[in-house]
PDB file of C-alpha atoms in Angstrom:
ATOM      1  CA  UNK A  22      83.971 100.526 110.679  1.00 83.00           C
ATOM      2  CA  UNK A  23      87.594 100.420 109.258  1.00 88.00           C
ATOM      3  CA  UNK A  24      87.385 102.024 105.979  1.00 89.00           C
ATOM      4  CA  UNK A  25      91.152 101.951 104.487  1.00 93.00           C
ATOM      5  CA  UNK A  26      94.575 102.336 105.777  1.00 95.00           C
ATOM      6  CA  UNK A  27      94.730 106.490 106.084  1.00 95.00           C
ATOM      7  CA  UNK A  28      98.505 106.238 107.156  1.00 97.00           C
ATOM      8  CA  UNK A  29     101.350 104.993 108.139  1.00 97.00           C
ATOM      9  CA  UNK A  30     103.518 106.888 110.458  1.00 97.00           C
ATOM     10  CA  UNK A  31     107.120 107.478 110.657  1.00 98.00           C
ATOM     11  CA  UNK A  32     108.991 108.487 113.684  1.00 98.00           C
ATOM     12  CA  UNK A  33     112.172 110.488 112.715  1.00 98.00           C
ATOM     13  CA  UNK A  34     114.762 112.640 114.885  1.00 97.00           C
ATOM     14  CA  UNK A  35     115.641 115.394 112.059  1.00 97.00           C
ATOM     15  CA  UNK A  36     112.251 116.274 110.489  1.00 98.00           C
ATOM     16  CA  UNK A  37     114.214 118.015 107.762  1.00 98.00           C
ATOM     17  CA  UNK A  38     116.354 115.250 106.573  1.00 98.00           C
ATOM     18  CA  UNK A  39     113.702 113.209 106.838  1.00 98.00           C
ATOM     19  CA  UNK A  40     111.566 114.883 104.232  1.00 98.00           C
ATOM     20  CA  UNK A  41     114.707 115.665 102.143  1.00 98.00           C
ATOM     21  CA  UNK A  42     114.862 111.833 101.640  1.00 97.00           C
ATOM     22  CA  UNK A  43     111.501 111.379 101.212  1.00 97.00           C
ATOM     23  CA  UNK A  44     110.603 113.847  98.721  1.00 98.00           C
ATOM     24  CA  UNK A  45     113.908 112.383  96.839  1.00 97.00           C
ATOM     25  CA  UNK A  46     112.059 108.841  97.519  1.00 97.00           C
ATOM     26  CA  UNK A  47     108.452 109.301  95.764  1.00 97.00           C
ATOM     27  CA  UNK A  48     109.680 112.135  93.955  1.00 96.00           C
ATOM     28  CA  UNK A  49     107.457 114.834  95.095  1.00 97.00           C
ATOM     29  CA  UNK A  50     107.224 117.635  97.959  1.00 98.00           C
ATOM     30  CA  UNK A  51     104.799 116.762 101.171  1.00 98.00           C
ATOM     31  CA  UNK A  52     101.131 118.411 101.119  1.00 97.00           C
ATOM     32  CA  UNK A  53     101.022 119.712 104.359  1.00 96.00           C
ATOM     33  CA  UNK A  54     103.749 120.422 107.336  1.00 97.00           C
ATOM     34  CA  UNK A  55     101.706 120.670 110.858  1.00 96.00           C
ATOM     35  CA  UNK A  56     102.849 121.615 114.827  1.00 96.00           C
ATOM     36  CA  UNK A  57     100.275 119.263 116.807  1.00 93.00           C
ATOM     37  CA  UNK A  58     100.579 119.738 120.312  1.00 91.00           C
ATOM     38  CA  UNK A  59      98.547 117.711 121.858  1.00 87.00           C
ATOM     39  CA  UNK A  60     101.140 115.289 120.817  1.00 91.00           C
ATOM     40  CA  UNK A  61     104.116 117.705 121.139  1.00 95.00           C
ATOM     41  CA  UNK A  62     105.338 116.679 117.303  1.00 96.00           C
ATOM     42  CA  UNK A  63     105.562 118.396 114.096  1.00 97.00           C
ATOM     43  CA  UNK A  64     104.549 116.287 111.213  1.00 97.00           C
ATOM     44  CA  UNK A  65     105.029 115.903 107.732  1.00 98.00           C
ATOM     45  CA  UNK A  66     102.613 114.518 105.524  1.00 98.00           C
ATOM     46  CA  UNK A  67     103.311 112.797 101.969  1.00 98.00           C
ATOM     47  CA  UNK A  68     100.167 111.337  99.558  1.00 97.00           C
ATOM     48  CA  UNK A  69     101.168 108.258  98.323  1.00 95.00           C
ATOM     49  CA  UNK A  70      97.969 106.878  96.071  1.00 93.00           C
ATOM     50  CA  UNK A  71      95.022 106.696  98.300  1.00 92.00           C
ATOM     51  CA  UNK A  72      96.942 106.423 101.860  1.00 93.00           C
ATOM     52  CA  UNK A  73      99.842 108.477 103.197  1.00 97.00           C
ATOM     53  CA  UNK A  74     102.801 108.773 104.816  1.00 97.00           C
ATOM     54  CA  UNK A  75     104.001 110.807 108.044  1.00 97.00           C
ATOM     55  CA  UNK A  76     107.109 112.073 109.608  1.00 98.00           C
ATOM     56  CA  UNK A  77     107.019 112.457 113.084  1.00 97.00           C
ATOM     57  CA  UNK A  78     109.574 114.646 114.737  1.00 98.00           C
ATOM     58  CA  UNK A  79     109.321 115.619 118.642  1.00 97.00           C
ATOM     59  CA  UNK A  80     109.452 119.169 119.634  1.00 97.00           C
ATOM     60  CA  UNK A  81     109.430 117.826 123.502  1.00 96.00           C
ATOM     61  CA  UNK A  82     111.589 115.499 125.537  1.00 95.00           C
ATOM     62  CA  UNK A  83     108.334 114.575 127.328  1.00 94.00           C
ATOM     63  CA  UNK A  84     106.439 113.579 123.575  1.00 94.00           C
ATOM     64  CA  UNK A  85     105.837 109.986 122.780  1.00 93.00           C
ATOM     65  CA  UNK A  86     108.159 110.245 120.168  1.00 96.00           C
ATOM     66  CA  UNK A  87     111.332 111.129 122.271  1.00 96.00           C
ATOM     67  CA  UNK A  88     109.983 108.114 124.436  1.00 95.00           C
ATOM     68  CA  UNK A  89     109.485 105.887 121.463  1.00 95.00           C
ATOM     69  CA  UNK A  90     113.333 107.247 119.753  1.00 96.00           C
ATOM     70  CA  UNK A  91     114.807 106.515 123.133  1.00 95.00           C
ATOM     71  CA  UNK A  92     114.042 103.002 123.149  1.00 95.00           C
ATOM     72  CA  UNK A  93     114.036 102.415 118.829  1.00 93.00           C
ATOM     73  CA  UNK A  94     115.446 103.654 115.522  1.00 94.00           C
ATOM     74  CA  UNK A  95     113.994 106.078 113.146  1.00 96.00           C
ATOM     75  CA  UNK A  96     111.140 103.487 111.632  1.00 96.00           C
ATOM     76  CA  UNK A  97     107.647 102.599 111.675  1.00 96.00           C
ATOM     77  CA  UNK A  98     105.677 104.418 114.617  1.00 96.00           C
ATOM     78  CA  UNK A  99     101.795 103.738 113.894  1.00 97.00           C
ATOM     79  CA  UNK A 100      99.588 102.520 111.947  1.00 97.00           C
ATOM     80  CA  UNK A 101      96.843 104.008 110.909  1.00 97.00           C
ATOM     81  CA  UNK A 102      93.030 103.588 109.675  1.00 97.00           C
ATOM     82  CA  UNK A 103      90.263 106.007 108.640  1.00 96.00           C
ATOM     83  CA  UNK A 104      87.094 105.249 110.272  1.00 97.00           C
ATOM     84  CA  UNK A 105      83.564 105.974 109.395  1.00 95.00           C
ATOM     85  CA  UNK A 106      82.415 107.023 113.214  1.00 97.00           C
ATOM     86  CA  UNK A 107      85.359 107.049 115.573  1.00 98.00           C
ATOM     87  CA  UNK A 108      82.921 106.623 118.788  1.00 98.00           C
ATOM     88  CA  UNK A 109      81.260 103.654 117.587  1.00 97.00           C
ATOM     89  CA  UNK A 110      84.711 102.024 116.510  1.00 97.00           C
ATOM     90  CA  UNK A 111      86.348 102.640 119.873  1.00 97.00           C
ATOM     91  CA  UNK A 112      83.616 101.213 121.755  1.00 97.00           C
ATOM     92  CA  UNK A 113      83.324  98.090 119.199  1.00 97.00           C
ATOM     93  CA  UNK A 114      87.163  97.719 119.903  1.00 97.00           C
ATOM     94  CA  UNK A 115      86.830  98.156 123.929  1.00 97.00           C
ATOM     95  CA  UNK A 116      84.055  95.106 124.027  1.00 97.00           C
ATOM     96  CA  UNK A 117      86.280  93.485 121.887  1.00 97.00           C
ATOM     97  CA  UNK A 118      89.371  93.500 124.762  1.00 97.00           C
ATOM     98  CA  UNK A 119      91.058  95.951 123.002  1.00 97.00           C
ATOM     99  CA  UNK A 120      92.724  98.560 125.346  1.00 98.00           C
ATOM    100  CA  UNK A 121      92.601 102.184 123.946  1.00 98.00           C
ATOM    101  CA  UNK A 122      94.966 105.061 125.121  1.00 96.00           C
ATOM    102  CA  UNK A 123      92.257 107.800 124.985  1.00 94.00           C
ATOM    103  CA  UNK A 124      89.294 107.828 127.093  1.00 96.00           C
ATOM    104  CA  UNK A 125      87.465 110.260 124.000  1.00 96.00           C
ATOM    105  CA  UNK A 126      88.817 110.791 120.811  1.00 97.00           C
ATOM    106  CA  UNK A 127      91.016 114.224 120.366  1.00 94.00           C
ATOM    107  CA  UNK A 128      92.146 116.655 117.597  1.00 93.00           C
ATOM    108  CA  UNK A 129      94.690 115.335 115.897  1.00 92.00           C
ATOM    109  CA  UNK A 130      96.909 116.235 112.783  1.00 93.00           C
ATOM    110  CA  UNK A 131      95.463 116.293 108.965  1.00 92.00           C
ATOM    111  CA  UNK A 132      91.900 117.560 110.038  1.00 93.00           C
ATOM    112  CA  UNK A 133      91.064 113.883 111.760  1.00 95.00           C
ATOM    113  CA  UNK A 134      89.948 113.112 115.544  1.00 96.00           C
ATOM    114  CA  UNK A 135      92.282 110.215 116.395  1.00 96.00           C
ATOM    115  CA  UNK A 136      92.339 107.763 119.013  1.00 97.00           C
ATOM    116  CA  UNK A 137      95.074 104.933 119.671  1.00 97.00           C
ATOM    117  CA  UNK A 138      95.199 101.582 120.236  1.00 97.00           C
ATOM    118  CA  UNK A 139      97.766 100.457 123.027  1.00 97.00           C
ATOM    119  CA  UNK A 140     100.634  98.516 120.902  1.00 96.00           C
ATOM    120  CA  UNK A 141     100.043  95.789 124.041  1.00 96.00           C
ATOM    121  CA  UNK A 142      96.748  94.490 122.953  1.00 95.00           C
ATOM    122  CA  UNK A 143      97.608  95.194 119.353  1.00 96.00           C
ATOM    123  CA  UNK A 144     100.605  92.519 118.460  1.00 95.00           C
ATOM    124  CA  UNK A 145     102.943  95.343 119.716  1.00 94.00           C
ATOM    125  CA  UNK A 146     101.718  97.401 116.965  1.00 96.00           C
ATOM    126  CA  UNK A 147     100.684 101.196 118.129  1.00 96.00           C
ATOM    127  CA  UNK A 148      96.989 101.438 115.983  1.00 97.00           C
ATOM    128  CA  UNK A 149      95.364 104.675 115.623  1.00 97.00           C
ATOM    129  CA  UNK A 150      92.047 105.120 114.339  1.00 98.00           C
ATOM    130  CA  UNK A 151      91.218 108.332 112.394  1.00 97.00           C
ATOM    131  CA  UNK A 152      87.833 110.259 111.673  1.00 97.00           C
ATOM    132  CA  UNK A 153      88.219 113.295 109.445  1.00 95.00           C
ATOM    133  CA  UNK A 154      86.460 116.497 111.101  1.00 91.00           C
TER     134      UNK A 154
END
């Protein structure tokens, strides 16, 4: 089950200037900077009431975010939901016709398994589903 919107990510090519603006934006400093390479991207992660946002830099040519940069602006990446048993969601979605990116769920930043939702059965929208550890 979807149980809130956990985030909202950002893709960015300077992850520096990026959380320069941001902190001057909601007026505070990010709670946690993280390397995740399974993904090849550092992150930066901002609480903004009960969801977040995230800054996405690539440390890789090869990362979906060069890919995604290549093709786009800076802007809106993901989208992204906390779920209550990632397993059971990604199965609901699969008999559903959704088509998922990730055969299993995998470590991903924040303390959360993730798994995504291919933006092609998702309104062109990249949808990740997130299950805290």
């Amino acid at each position: 089950m979807l149980t809130n919107l956990e985030h909202v990510g950002l893709a960015v090519q300077d992850l520096e200037k990026a959380t320069a603006l941001y902190v001057a934006l909601l007026g505070q400093e990010p709670y946690k900077r993280e390397y995740v390479a399974s993904e090849a991207v550092d992150t930066v992660f901002f609480q903004v009431g009960n969801s977040k946002i995230e800054l996405l830099a690539a440390t890789s040519p090869d990362s979906a975010i060069s890919k995604f940069l290549s093709k786009k602006p800076e802007g809106i990446h993901h989208i992204a939901f906390e779920v209550t048993d990632i397993r059971a969601e990604m199965a609901r979605l699969r008999e559903a016709g959704f088509e998922l990116l990730n055969a299993e769920p995998k470590p991903g930043a924040d303390n959360k398994l993730v798994c995504f939702v291919h933006p092609k059965s998702a309104n062109g929208v990249l949808v990740e589903l997130c299950q805290s550890i």
